XYZ file of C-alpha atoms in Angstrom:
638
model
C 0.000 0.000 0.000
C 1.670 3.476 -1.034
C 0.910 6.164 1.589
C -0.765 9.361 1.035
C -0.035 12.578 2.997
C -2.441 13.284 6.194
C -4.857 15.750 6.088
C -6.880 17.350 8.735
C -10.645 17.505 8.231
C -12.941 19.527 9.378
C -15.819 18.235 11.999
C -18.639 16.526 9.928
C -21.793 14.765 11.167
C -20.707 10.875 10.730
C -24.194 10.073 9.196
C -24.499 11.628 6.570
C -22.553 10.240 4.161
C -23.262 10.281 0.347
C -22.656 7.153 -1.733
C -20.113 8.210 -4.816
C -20.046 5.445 -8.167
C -16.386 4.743 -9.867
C -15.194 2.734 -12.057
C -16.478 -1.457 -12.173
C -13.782 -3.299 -10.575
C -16.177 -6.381 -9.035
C -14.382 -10.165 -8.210
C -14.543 -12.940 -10.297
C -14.967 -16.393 -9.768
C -13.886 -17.703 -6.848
C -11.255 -21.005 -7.008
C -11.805 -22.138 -3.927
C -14.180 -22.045 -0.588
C -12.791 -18.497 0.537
C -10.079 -18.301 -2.046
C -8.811 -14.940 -3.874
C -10.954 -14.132 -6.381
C -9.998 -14.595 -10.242
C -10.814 -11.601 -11.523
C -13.169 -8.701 -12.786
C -16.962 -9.769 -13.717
C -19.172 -8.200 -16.058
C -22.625 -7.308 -13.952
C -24.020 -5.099 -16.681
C -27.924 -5.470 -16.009
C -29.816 -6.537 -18.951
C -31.708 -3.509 -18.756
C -29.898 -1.238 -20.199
C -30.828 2.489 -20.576
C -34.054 2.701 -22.785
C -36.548 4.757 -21.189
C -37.299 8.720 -21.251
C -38.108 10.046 -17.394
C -40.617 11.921 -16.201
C -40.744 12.918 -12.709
C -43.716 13.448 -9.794
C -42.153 15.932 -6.953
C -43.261 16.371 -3.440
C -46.387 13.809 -3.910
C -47.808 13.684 0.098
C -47.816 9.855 0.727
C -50.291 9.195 3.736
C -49.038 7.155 7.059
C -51.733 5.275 8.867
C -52.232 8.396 11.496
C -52.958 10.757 8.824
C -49.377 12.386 8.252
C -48.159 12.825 4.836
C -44.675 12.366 3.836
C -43.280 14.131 1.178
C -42.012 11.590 -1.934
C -40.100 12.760 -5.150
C -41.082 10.110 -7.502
C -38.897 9.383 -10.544
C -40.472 6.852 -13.433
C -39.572 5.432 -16.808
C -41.635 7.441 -19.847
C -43.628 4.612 -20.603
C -47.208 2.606 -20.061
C -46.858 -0.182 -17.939
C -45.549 -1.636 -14.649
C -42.559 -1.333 -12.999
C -40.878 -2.218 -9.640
C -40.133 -0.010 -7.085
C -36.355 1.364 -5.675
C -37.024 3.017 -2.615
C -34.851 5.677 -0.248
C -36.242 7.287 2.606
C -33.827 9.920 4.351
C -34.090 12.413 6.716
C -31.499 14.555 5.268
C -32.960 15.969 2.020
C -34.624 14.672 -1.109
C -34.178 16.747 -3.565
C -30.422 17.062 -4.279
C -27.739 16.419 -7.040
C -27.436 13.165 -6.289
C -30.842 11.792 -5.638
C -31.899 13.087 -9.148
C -28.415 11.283 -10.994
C -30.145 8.504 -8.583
C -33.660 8.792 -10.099
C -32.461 9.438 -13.715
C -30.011 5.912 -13.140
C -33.178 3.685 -12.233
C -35.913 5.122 -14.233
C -33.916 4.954 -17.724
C -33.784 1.247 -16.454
C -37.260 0.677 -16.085
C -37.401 0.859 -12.454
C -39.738 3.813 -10.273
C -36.940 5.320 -7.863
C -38.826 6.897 -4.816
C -37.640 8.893 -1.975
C -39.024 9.965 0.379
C -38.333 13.057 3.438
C -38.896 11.156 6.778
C -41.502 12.240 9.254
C -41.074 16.034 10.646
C -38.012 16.861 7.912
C -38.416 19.199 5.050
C -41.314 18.739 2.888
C -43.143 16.064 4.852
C -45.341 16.318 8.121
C -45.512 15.478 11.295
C -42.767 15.927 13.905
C -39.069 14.674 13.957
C -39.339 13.778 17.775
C -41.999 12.791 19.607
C -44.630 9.564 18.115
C -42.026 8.953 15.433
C -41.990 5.715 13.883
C -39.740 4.174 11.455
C -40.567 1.270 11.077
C -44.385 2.092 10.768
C -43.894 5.009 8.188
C -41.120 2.632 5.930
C -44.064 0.189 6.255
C -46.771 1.777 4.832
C -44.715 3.981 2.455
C -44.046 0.237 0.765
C -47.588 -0.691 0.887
C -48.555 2.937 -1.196
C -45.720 2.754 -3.395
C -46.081 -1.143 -4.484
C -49.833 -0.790 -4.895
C -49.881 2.279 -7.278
C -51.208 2.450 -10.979
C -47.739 2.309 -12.200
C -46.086 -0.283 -9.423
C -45.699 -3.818 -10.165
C -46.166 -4.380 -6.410
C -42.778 -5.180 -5.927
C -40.660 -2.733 -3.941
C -36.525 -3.100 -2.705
C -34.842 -0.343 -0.751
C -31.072 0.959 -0.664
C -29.717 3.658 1.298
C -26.323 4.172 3.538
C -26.049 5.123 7.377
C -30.006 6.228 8.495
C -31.512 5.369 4.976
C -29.660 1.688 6.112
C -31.091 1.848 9.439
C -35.616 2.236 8.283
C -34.304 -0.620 6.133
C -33.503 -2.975 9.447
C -36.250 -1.522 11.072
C -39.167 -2.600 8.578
C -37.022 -5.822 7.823
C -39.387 -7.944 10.196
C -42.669 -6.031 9.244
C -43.783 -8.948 6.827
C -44.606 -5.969 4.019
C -45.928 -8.298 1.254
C -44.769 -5.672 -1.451
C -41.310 -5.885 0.071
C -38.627 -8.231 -2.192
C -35.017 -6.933 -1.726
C -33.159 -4.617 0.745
C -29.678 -2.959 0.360
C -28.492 -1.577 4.124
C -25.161 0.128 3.711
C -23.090 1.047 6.400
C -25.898 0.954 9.258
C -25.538 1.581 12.794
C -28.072 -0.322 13.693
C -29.224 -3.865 14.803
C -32.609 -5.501 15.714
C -30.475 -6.196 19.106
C -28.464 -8.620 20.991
C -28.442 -10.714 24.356
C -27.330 -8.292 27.570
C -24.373 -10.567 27.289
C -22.801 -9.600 24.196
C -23.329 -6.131 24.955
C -21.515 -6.544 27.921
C -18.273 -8.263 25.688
C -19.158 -6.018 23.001
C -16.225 -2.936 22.053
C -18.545 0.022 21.104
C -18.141 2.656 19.046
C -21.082 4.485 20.347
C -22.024 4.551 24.129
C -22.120 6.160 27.096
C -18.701 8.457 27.430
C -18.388 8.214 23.566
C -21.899 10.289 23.701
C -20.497 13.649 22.665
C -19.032 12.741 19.735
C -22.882 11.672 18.437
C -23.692 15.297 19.429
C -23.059 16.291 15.869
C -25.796 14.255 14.157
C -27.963 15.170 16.835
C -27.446 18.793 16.210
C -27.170 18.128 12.220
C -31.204 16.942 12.553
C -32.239 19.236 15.317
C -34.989 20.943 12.735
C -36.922 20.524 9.730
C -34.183 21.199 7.521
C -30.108 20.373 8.404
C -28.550 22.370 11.048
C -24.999 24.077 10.446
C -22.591 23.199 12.801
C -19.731 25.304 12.114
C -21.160 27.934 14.727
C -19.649 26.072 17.439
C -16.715 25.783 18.838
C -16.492 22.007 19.145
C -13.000 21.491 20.879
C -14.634 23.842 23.587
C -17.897 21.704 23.791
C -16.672 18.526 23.833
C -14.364 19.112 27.186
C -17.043 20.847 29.116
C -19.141 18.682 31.815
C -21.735 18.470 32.603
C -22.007 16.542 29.360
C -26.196 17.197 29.763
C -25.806 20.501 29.579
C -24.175 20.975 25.893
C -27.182 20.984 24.373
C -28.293 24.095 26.233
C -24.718 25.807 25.621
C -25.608 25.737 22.188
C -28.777 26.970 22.216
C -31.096 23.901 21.659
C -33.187 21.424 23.298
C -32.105 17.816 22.539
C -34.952 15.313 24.888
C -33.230 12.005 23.724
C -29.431 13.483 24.877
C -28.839 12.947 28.800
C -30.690 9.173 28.327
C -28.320 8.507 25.829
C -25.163 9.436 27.909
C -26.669 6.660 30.279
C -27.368 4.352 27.769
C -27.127 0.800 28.732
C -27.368 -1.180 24.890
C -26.007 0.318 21.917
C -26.876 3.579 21.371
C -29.133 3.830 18.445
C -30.725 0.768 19.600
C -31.599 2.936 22.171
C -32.790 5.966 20.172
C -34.504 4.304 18.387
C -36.644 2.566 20.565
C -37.499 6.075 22.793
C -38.442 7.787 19.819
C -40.901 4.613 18.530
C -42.586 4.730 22.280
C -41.971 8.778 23.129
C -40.011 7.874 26.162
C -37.408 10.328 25.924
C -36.285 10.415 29.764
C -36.963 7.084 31.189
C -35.270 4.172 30.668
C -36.550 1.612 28.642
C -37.456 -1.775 30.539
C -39.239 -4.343 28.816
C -36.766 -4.389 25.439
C -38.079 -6.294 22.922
C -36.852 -10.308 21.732
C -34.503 -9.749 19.378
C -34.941 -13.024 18.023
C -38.037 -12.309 17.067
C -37.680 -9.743 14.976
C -34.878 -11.581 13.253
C -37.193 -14.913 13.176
C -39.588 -12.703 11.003
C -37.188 -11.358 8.240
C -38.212 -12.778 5.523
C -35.995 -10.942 2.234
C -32.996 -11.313 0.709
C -30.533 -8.428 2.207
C -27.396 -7.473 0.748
C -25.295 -5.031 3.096
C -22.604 -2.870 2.511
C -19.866 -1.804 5.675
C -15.900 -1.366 5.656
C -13.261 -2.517 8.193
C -13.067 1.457 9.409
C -16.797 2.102 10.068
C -18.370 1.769 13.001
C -20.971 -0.275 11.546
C -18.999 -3.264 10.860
C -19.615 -5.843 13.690
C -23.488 -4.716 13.491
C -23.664 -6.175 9.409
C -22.120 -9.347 10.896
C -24.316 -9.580 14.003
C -27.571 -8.778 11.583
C -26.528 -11.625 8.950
C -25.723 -14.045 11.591
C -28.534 -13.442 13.462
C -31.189 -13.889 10.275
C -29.253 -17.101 9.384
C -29.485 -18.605 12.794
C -33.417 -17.488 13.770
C -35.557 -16.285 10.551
C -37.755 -18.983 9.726
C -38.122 -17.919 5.647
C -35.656 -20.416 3.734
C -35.279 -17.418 1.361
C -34.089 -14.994 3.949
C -31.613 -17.806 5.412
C -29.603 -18.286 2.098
C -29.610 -15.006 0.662
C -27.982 -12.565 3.073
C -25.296 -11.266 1.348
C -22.146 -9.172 2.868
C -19.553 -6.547 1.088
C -17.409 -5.067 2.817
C -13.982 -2.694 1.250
C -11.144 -0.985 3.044
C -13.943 1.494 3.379
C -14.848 4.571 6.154
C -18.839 5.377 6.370
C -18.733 7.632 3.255
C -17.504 5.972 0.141
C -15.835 8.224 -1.622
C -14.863 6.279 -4.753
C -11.163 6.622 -4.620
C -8.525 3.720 -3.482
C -6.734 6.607 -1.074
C -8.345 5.541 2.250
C -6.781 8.069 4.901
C -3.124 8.008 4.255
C -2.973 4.495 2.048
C -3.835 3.603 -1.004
C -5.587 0.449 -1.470
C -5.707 0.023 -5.131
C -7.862 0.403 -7.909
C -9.295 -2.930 -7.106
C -11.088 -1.478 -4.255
C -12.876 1.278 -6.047
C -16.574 -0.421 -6.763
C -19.065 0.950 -9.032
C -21.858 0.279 -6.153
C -25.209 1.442 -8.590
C -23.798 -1.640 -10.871
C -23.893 -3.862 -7.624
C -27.265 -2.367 -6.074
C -28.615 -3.203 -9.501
C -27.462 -6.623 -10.302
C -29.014 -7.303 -6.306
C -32.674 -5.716 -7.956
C -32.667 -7.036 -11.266
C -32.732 -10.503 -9.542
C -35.308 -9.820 -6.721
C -37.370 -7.400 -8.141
C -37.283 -8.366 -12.087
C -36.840 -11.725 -12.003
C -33.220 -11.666 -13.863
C -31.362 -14.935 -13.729
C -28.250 -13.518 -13.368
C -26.753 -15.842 -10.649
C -26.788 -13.414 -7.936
C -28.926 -15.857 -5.686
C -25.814 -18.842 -6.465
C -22.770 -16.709 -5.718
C -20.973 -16.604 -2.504
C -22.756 -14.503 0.055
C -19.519 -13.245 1.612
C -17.510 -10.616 -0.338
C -14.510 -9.239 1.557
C -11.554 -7.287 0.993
C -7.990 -8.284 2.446
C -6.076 -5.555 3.235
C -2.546 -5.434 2.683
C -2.713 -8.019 -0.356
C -5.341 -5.467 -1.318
C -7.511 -8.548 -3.242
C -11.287 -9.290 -3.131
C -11.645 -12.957 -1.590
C -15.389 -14.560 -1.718
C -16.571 -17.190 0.963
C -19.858 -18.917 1.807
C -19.148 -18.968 6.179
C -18.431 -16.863 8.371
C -15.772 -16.880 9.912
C -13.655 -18.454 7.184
C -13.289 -22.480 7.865
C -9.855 -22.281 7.335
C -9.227 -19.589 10.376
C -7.479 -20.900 13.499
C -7.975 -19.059 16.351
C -4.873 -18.003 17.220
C -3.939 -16.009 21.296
C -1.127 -13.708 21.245
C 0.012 -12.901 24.701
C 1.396 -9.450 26.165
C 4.552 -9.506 27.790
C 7.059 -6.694 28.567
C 9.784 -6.515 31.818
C 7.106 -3.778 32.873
C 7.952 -0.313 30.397
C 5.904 -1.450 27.733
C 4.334 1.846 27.388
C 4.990 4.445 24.279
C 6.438 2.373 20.948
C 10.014 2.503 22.314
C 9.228 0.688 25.146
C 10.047 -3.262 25.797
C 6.454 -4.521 24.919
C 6.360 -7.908 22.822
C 3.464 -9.697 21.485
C 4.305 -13.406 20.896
C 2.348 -16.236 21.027
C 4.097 -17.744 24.143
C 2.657 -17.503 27.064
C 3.841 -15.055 29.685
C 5.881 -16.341 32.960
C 6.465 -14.532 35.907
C 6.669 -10.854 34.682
C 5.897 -7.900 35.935
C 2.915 -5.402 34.940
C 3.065 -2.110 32.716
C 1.583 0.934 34.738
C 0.018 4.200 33.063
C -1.163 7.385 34.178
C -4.834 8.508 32.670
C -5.779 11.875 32.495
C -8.603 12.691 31.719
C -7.755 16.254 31.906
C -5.259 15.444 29.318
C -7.089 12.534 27.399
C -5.466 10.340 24.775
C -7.036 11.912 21.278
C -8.448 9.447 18.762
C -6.454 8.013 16.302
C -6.858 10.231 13.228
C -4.868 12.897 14.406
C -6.938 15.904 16.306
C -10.064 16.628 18.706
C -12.397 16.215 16.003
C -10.873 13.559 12.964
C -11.882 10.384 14.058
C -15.436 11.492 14.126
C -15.375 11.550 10.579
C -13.882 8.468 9.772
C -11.606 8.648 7.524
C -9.298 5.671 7.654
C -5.778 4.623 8.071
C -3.572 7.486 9.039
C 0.245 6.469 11.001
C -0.268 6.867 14.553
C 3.374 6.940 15.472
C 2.504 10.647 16.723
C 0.159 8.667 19.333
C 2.027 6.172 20.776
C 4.775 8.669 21.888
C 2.684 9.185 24.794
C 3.114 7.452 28.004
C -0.017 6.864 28.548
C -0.553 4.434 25.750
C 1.118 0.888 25.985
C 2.491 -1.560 22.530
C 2.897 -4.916 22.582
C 4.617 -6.049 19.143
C 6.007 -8.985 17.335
C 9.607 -9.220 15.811
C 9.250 -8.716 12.402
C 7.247 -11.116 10.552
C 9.096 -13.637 8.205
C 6.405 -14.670 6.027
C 3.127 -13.032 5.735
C 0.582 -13.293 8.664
C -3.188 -12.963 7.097
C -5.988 -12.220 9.670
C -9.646 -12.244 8.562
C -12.077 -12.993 10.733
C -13.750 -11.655 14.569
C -10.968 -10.441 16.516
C -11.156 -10.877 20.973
C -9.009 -9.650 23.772
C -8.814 -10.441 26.964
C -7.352 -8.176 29.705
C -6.189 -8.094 33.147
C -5.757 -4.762 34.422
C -6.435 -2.621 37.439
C -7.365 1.016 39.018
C -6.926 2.983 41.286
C -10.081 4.519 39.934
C -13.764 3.453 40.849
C -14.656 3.089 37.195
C -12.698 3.309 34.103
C -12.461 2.309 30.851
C -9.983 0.495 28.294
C -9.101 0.319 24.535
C -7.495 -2.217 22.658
C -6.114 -1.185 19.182
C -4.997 -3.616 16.394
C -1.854 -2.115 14.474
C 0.012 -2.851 10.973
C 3.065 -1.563 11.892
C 5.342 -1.241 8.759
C 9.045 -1.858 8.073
C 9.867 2.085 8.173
C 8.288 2.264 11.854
C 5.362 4.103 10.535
C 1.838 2.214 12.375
C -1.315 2.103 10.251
C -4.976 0.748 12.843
C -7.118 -1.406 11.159
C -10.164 -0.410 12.689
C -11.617 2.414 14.212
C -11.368 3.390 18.083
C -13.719 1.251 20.374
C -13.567 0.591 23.915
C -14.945 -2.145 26.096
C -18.832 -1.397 26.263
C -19.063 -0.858 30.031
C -15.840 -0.251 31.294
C -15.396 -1.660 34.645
C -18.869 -0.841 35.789
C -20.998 -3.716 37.160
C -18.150 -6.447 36.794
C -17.237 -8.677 39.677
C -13.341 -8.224 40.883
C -11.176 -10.698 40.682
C -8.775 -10.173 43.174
C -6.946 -6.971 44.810
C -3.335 -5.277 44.270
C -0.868 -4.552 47.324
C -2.260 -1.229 47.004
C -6.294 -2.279 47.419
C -7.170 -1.370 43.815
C -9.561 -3.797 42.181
C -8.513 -6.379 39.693
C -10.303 -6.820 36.903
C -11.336 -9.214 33.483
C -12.059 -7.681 30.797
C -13.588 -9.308 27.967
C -13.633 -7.718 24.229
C -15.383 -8.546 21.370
C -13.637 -6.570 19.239
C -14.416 -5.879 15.332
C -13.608 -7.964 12.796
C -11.231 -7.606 10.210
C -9.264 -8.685 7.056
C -5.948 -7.449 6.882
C -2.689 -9.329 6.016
C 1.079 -8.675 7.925
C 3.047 -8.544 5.043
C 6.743 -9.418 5.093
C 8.751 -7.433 7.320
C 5.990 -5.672 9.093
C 5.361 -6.201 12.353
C 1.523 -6.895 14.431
C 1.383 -4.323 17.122
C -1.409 -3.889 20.439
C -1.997 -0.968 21.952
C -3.444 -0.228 24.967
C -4.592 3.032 26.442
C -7.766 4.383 28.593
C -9.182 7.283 26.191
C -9.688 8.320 21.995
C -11.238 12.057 22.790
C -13.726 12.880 21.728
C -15.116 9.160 21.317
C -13.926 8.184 24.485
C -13.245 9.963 27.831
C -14.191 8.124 30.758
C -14.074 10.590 33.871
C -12.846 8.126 36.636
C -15.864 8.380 38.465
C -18.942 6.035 39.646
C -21.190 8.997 39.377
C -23.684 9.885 37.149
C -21.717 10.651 33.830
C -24.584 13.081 32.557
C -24.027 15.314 35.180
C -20.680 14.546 36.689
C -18.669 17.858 36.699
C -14.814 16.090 38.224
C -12.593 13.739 37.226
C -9.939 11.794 38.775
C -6.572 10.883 37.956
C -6.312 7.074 38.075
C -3.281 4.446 37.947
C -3.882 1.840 35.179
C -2.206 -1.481 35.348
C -2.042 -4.197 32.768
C -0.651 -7.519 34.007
C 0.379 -9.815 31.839
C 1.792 -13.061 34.394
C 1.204 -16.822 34.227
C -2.211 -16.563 36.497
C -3.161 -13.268 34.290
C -2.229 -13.671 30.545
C -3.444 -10.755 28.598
C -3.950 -11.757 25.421
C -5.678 -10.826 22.059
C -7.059 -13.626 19.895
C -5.995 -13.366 15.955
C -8.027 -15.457 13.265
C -5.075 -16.767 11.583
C -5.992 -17.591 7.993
C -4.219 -21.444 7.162
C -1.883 -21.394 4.341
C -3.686 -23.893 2.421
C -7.426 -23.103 2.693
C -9.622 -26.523 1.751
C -11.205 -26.086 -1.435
C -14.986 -25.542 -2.064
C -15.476 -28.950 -3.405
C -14.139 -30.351 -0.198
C -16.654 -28.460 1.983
C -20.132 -28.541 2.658
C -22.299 -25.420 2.285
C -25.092 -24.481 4.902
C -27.542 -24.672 2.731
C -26.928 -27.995 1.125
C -26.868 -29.585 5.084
């Protein structure tokens, strides 16, 4: 990977990314069960541009209490019936991009729809308050597939919160419904209170402010400008509840979410469905219920450096293992690129370059997905492997049929250090011996002087952008590196990725993050995922023993997000440890109440890393010599 210069950007809400085409670079066929794939394949659709367009704007599409929503209709010139694309956002309809959109599918013979959700520009109704997603997506499908000009069958595609009404009307059973296309969604339909416990979040809890800027982005009927603000300012001032006022606006959903105990736009989610702004929510419903009553074929699109990655594998797993609709089972589909949440359409991701081979033309995908479901098109879509992922570092497409990859051996690599493991000159090693009789590292957090996230500034990661070298990072003491000698032969991960961690505090609560780094031969260290910390921190878990000092001793257990990324010659796997990414993360110390808390505390970290307490992260080492497909057995021919 050739490395680009590092640039700075400016603060931008993270969900509102727009979805740019490039050139059609898709894999071929594959050679083996999860092998590389061959090369390029032609997905033209058969329906090639042959219609005029004519256009409907701002038609008010009724909701079952009377509201009407606002829908920019876009159709093929011609008598007949067609099927049904359909967008609903809630940041705009009528732009650039949703008209090259419109033009795309109706020249194809397709009606493109979308739509401005409830209480945003041209539709009614209120943006808080008896909001409902999934009931508006619902019956928006029911009007648009039984129309004069609909064939009655509807799919939907849209990125971030037009991926999100997609999982939420997923288990509706809309009978118009064929085909949905979720891209980088920060969503699920929801998980045991177990894995939320293991699960590293991106969003949650002390990681609230940095959501502040969607909240403020959709605070009104039309998008709010954020460049009023001093954000650097409002992001270190506590109370945290209180920066909603300091900017002038009234945000109901914002000190619940600071407290939020499951993910939280789970949690957002579910207030605004119910209007339960302040209280907590109780009585959460099964989430294998809703996933027992998907009944479509999904294809969704994430990369390795969103925050949306581990919830496209938890929704796909989760429909395999509980929907009861055969179809649904063996046709959810997964892409994921070297990709942030926007796609921009170039192979310079942050500061590296991944290669033309990762630049997709998405519209060609999203309509090879329709063609099938929605016209009928045999074109094999329904027989190819459902799993399309890119390996970093070879920078290749490789297709599989399971998840993880049956090849993968779960591999621990321990921590060990003679106790100064902390900055990247220090005497951490990562090796996949177990530790003896060593002593701990020790760190001092701040969090008057937090760690900053790993794209470089207060504000970067926010956006995210990618890979940028975070050498600048681990010059601080406060962050700890555990790395391997440099690696002979190349090391290819791909797969879920888990940690677990013995450490201590002097602090009543705190919080840790575990980093994954591709550290290459010139020294310069490239993450290969975003920032996420364990979902609770220390709160609510059990000690498991006490220092010489008194300070509680603690397991941690991550489920941390998967990746594909291979160690290439001479480069060298790297953990790193520290307590904060600010603005994401900034845990105060305390056990108060972190909407209102107003102090923080200094606290002594320890990692121990000894025969009785082996940190350790857990690699999905790819074999050499994956088994070919012939040799395995698919799920759905068992």
């Amino acid at each position: 990977m050739r490395r680009r210069g590092r640039a700075r950007p400016a603060i931008r809400a993270i969900f509102g990314a727009a979805l740019l085409g490039g050139p059609l670079l898709l894999p071929g066929p594959i050679s083996s069960q999860s092998g590389a794939v061959a090369g390029p394949r032609e997905t033209a659709s058969p329906f090639s541009p042959s219609y005029d367009v004519k256009w409907a704007m701002n038609v008010p599409v009724p909701m079952r209490d009377g509201v009407r929503l606002a829908t920019d209709l876009y159709l093929p010139d011609a008598e007949g019936r067609f099927p049904v694309v359909l967008v609903r956002t809630p940041y705009g309809s009528e732009t650039a991009g949703f008209a090259e959109q419109g033009r795309f599918y109706a020249t194809r013979g397709y009606v493109f729809a979308v739509q401005d959700t409830r209480g945003k520009y041209d539709s009614e109704g209120e943006w808080y308050g008896q909001r409902s997603e999934r009931d508006d997506t619902d019956d928006t499908i029911t009007w648009v597939g039984t129309q004069a000009w609909s064939s009655g069958d509807v799919g939907m595609v849209g990125a971030s919160y037009g991926g999100l009404v997609q999982l939420m009307v997923a288990p509706a059973g809309n009978p118009h419904l064929k085909a949905l296309i979720p891209e980088v969604t920060p969503v699920t339909l929801g998980r045991t209170p177990e894995a939320w416990r293991r699960l590293a979040v991106y969003g949650r809890g002390s990681s609230a402010p940095s959501e502040l800027s969607w909240l403020v982005t959709t605070d009104g009927r039309v998008n709010q400008n954020g460049s009023a603000y001093d954000w650097t300012e409002l992001f270190r001032h506590l109370p945290l509840a209180e920066l909603p006022a300091r900017m002038g606006r009234e945000i109901p959903i914002w000190e619940k979410l600071i407290r939020n105990d499951i993910g939280l736009w789970e949690e957002y989610l579910e207030s605004a469905a119910r209007d339960q702004w302040t209280e907590p929510i109780t009585d959460w419903p099964d989430h294998r219920e809703l996933y027992r009553a998907v009944e479509v074929p999904i294809l969704q699109r994430t990369g390795w450096f969103d925050a949306s990655t581990d919830h496209a594998f938890h929704n796909r797993e989760q429909v395999l293992r509980h929907s009861e609709s055969e179809l649904a089972r063996t046709q959810q589909h997964l892409l994921i690129g070297p990709w942030p949440h926007a796609y921009s359409g170039s192979p310079t991701i942050g500061s590296l370059d991944f290669g033309e081979a990762s630049v997709l033309d998405l519209r060609a995908v999203h309509l090879r997905w329709f063609d099938r479901w929605l016209k009928g098109v045999d074109n094999g879509v329904d027989r190819e492997a459902p799993l399309r992922l890119f390996v970093m570092g070879r920078n290749e497409w490789r297709e599989a049929w399971e998840w993880p990859l049956p090849e993968t051996e779960f591999v621990p690599f321990y921590l060990h250090s003679g106790g100064g493991a902390n900055t990247n000159r220090g005497d951490g090693v990562l090796a996949r011996e177990p530790p003896g009789d060593e002593p701990p590292d020790r760190y001092r957090y701040d969090p008057g002087d937090p760690t900053l996230a790993i794209t470089g500034g207060e504000n970067a990661e926010m956006a995210g952008d990618g890979p940028v070298d975070v050498g600048w990072l681990e010059a601080r003491d406060d962050v700890l590196t555990y790395t391997t000698e440099p690696l002979e032969q190349e090391v290819e991960i791909t797969g879920p990725v888990s940690a677990t961690l013995f450490v201590a505090s002097s602090a009543p609560e705190t919080e840790f993050i575990v980093r994954l780094v591709d550290v290459h031969p010139d020294g310069s260290a490239y993450p290969v995922w975003y920032s996420y910390a364990n979902a609770f921190g220390t709160r609510g878990i059990d000690p498991v023993g006490r220092t010489a000092e008194g300070h509680r001793i603690w397991r941690l257990e991550f489920d941390l997000p998967p990746t594909s990324q291979a160690f290439l010659p001479g480069h060298r796997i790297r953990v790193q440890i520290t307590s904060a990414a600010f603005p994401l993360f900034r845990h105060l110390n305390t056990d108060g109440d972190p909407a209102w808390e107003t102090e923080w505390r200094v606290a002594e970290q320890t990692v121990f890393h000894d025969g009785e307490r082996a940190s350790r992260v857990v690699l999905p080492v790819r074999a050499e010599s994956p088994p070919k497909r012939d040799d395995m057995t698919r799920k759905d021919d068992q």
